[in-house]
Short mmCIF file of N, CA and C in Angstrom, two decimals:
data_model
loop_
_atom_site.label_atom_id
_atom_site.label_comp_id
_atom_site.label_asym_id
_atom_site.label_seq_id
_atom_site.Cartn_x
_atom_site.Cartn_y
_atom_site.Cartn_z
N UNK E 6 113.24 100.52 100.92
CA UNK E 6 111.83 100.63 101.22
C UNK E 6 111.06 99.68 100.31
N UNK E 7 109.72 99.14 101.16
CA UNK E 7 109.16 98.23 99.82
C UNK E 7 108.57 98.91 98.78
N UNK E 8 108.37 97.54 98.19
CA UNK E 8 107.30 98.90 96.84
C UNK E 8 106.00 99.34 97.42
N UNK E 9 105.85 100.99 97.21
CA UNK E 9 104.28 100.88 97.84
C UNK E 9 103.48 100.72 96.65
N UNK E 10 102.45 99.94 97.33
CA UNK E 10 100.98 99.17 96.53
C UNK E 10 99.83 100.48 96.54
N UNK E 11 98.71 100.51 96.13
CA UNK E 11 97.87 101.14 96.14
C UNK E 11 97.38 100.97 97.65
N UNK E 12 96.92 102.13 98.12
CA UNK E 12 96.39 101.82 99.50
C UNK E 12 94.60 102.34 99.36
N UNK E 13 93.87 101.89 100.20
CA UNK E 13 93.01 102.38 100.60
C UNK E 13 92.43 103.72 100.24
N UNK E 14 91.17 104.31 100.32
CA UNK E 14 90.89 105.41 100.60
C UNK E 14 90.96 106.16 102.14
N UNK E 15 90.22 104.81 102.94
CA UNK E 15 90.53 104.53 104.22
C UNK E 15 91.69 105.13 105.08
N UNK E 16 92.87 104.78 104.21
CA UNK E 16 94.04 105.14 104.93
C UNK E 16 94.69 106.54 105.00
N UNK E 17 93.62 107.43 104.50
CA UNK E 17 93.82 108.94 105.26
C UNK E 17 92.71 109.25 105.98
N UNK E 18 92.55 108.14 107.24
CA UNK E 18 92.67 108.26 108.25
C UNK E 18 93.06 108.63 109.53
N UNK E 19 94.59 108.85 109.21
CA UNK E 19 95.61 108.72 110.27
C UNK E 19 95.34 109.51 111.30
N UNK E 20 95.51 109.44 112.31
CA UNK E 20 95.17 110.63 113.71
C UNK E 20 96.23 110.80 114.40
N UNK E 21 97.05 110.09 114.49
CA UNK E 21 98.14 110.62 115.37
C UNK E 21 99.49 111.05 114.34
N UNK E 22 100.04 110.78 113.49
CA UNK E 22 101.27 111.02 112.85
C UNK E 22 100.98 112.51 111.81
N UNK E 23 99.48 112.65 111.30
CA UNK E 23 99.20 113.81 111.31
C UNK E 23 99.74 115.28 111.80
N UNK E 24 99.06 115.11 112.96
CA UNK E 24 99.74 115.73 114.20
C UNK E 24 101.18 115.82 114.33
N UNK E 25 102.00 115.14 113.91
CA UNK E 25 103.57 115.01 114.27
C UNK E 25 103.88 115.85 112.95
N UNK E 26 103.33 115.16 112.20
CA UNK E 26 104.28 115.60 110.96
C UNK E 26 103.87 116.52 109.54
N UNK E 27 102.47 116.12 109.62
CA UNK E 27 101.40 116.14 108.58
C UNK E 27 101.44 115.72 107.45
N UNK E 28 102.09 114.70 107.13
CA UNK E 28 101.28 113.47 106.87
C UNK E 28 99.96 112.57 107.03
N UNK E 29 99.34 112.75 105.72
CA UNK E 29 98.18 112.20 105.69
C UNK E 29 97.42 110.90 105.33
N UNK E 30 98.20 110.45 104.38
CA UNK E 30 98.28 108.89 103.99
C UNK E 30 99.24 108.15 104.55
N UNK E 31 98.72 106.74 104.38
CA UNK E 31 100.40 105.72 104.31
C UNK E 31 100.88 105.65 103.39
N UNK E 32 101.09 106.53 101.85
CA UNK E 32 101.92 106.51 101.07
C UNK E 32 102.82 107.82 101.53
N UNK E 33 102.27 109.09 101.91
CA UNK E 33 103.12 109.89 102.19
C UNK E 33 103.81 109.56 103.90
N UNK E 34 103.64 109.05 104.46
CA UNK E 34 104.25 108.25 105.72
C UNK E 34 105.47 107.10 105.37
N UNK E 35 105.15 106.73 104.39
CA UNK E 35 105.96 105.51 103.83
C UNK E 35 107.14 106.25 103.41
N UNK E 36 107.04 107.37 102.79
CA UNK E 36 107.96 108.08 101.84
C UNK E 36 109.03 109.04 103.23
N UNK E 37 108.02 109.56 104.27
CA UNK E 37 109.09 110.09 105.28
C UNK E 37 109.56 109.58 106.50
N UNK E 38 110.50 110.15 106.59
CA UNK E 38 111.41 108.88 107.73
C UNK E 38 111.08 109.70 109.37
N UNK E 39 110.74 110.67 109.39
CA UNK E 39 110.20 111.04 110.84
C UNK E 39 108.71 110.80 110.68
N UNK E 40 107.90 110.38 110.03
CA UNK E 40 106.54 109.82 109.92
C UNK E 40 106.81 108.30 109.69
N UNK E 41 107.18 107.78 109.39
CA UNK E 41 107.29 106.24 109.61
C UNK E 41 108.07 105.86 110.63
N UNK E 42 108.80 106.51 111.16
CA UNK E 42 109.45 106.04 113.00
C UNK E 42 107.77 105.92 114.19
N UNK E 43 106.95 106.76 113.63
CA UNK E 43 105.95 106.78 113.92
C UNK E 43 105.05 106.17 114.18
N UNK E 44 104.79 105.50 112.71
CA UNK E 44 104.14 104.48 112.46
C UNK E 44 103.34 103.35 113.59
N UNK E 45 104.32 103.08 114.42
CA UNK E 45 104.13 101.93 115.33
C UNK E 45 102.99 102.41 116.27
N UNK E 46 103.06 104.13 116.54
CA UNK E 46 101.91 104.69 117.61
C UNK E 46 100.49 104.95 116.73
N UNK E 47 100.53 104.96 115.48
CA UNK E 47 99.53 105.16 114.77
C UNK E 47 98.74 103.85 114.87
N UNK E 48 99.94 102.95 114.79
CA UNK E 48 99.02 101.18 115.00
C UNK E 48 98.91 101.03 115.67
N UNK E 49 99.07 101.52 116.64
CA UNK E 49 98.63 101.45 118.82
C UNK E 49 97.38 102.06 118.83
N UNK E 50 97.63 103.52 118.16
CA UNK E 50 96.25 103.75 119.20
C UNK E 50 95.16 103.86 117.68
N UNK E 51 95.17 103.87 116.97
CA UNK E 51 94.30 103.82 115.65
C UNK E 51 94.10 102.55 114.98
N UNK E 52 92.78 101.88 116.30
CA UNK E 52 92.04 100.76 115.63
C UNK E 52 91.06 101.07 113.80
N UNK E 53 90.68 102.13 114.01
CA UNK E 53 90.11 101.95 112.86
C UNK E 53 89.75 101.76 111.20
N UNK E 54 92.11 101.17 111.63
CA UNK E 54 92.16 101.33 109.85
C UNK E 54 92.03 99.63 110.08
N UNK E 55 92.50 98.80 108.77
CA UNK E 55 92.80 97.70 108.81
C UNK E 55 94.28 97.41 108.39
N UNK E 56 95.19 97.65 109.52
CA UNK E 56 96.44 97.46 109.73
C UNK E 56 96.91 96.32 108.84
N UNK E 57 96.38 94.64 109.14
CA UNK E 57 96.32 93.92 108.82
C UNK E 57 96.46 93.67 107.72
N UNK E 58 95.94 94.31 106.65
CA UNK E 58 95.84 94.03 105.35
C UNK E 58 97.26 94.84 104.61
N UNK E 59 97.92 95.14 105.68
CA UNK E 59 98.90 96.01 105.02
C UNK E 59 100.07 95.54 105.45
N UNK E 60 100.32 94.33 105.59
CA UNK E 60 101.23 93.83 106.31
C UNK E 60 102.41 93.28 105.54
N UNK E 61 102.02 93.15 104.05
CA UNK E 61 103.00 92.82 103.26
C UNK E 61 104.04 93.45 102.93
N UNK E 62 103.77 94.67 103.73
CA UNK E 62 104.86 95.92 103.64
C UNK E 62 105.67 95.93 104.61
N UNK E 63 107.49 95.86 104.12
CA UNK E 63 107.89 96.06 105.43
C UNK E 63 107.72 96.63 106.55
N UNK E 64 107.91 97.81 106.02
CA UNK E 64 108.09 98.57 107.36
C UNK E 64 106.33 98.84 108.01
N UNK E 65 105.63 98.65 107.37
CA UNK E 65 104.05 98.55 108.07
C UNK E 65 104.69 97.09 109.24
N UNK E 66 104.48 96.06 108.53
CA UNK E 66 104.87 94.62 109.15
C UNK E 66 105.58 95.06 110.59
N UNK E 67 106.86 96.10 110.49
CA UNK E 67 107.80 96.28 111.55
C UNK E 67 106.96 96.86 112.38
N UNK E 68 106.34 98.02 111.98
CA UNK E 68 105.60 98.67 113.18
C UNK E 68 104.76 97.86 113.85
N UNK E 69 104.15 97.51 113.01
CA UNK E 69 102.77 96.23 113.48
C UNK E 69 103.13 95.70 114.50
N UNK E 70 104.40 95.34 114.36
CA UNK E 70 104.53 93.74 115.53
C UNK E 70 105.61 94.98 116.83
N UNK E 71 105.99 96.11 116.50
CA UNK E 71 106.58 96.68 117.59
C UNK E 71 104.94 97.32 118.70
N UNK E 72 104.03 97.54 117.63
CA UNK E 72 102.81 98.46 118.38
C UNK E 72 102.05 96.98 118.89
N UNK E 73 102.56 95.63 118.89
CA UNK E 73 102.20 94.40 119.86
C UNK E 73 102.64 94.25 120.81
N UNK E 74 103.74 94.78 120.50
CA UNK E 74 104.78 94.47 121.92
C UNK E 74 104.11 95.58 122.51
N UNK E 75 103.84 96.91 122.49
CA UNK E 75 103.30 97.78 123.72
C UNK E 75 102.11 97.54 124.10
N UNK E 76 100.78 97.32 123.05
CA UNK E 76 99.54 96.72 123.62
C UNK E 76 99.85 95.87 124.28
N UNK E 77 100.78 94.73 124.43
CA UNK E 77 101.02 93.62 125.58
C UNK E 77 101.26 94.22 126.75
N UNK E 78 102.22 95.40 126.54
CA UNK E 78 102.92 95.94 127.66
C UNK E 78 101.52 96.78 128.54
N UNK E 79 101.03 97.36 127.89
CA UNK E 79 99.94 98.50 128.14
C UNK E 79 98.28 97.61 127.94
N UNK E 80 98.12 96.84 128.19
CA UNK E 80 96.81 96.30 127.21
C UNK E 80 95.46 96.55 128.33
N UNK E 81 95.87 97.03 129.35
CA UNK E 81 94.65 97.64 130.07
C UNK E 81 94.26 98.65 130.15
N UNK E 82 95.28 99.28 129.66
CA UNK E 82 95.56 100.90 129.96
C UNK E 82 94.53 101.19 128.54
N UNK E 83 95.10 100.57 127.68
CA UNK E 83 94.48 100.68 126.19
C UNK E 83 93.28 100.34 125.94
N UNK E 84 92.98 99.41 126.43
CA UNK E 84 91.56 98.72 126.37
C UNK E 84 90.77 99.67 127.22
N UNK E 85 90.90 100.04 128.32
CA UNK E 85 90.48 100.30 128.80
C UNK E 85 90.14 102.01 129.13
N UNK E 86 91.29 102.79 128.65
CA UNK E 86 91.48 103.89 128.36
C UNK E 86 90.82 104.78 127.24
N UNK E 87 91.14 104.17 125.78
CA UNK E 87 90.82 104.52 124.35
C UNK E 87 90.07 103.52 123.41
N UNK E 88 89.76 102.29 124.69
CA UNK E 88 89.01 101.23 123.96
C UNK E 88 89.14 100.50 122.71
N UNK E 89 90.98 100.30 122.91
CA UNK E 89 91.59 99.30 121.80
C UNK E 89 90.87 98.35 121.09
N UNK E 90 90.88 98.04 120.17
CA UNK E 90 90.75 96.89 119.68
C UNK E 90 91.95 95.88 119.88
N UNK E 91 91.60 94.41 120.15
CA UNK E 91 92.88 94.04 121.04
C UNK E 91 93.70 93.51 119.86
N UNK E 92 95.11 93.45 120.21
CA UNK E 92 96.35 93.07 119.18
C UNK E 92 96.86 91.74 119.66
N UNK E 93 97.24 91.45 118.76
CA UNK E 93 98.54 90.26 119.16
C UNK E 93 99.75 90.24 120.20
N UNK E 94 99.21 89.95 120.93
CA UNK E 94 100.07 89.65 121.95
C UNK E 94 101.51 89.05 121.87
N UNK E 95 102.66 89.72 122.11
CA UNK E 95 103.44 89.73 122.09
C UNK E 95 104.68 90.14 123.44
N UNK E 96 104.93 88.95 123.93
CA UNK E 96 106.04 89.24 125.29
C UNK E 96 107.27 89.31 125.38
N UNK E 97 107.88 90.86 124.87
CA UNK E 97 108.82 91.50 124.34
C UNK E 97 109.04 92.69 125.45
N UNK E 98 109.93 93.19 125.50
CA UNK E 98 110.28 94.19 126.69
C UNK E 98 110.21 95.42 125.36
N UNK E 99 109.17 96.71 126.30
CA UNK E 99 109.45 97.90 124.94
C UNK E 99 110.84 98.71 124.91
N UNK E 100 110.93 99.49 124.48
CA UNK E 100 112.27 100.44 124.70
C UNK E 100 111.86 101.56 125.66
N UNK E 101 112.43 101.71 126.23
CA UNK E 101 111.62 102.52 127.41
C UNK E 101 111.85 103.93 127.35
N UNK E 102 112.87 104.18 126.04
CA UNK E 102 113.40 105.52 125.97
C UNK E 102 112.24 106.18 125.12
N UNK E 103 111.15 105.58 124.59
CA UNK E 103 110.15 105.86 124.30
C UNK E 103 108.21 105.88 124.67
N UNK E 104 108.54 105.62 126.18
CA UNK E 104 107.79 106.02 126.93
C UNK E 104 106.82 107.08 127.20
N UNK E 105 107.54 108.46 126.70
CA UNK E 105 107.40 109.69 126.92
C UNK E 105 106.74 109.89 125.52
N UNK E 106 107.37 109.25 124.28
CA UNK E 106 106.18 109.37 123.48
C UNK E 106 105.11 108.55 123.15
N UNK E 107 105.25 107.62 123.70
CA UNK E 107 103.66 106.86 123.93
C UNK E 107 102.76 107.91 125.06
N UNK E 108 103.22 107.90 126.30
CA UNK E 108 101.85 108.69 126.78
C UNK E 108 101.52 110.33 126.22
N UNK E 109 102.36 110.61 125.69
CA UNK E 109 101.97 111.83 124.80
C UNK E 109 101.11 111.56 123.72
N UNK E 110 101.11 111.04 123.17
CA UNK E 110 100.50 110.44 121.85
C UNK E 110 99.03 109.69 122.15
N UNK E 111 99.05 109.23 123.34
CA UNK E 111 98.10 108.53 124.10
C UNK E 111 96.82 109.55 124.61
N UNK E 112 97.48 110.71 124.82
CA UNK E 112 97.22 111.96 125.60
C UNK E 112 96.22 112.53 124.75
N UNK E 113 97.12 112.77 123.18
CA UNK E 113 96.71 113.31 122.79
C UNK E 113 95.13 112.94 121.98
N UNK E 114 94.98 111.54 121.56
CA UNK E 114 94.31 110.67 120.44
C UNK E 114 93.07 110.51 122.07
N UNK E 115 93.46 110.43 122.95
CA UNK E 115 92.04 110.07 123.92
C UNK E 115 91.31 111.81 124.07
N UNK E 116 91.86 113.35 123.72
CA UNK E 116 91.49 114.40 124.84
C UNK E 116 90.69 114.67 123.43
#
């Protein structure tokens, strides 16, 4: 795991991995491994942290660019649905065995 840096105040934020796990920061997300498998839906549907700035971290970095590949996949649904902020586009096929928890998660962060 990388080293974690000081994060934000910001970053107990989280809205969806909460919910999964309860986990409240990205230091305690960083530290568990069924909250950082996560990760990638927290950067899908939770525009309002600054992802970006956290990128020097592996496994942030990994999610980052996996939660691109689904905004590519999904980017109307998102935009248009939960009113994404738009991502980096990325034309990658998702894993599809995780389907079921994207629109759950989707479900849940829009009701």
């Amino acid at each position: 795991m990388s080293k974690i840096m000081p994060f934000d105040k910001d970053m107990s934020s989280l809205k969806v991995i909460p919910f999964y796990t309860g986990a409240e920061t990205l230091e305690e997300v960083l530290k568990d491994k069924k909250s950082s498998h996560l990760l990638w839906l927290e950067i899908l549907l939770n525009d309002t942290l600054d992802w970006e700035s956290y990128l020097r971290i592996k496994e942030v970095r990994m999610s980052y660019e996996k939660a691109c590949i689904w905004y590519t996949n999904f980017r109307t649904l998102l935009e248009n649905y939960i009113h994404r902020k738009p991502l980096e586009r990325k034309n990658e096929r998702i894993d599809k065995r995780e389907y079921r928890k994207f629109l759950e998660a989707l479900t849940f962060v829009s009701s």
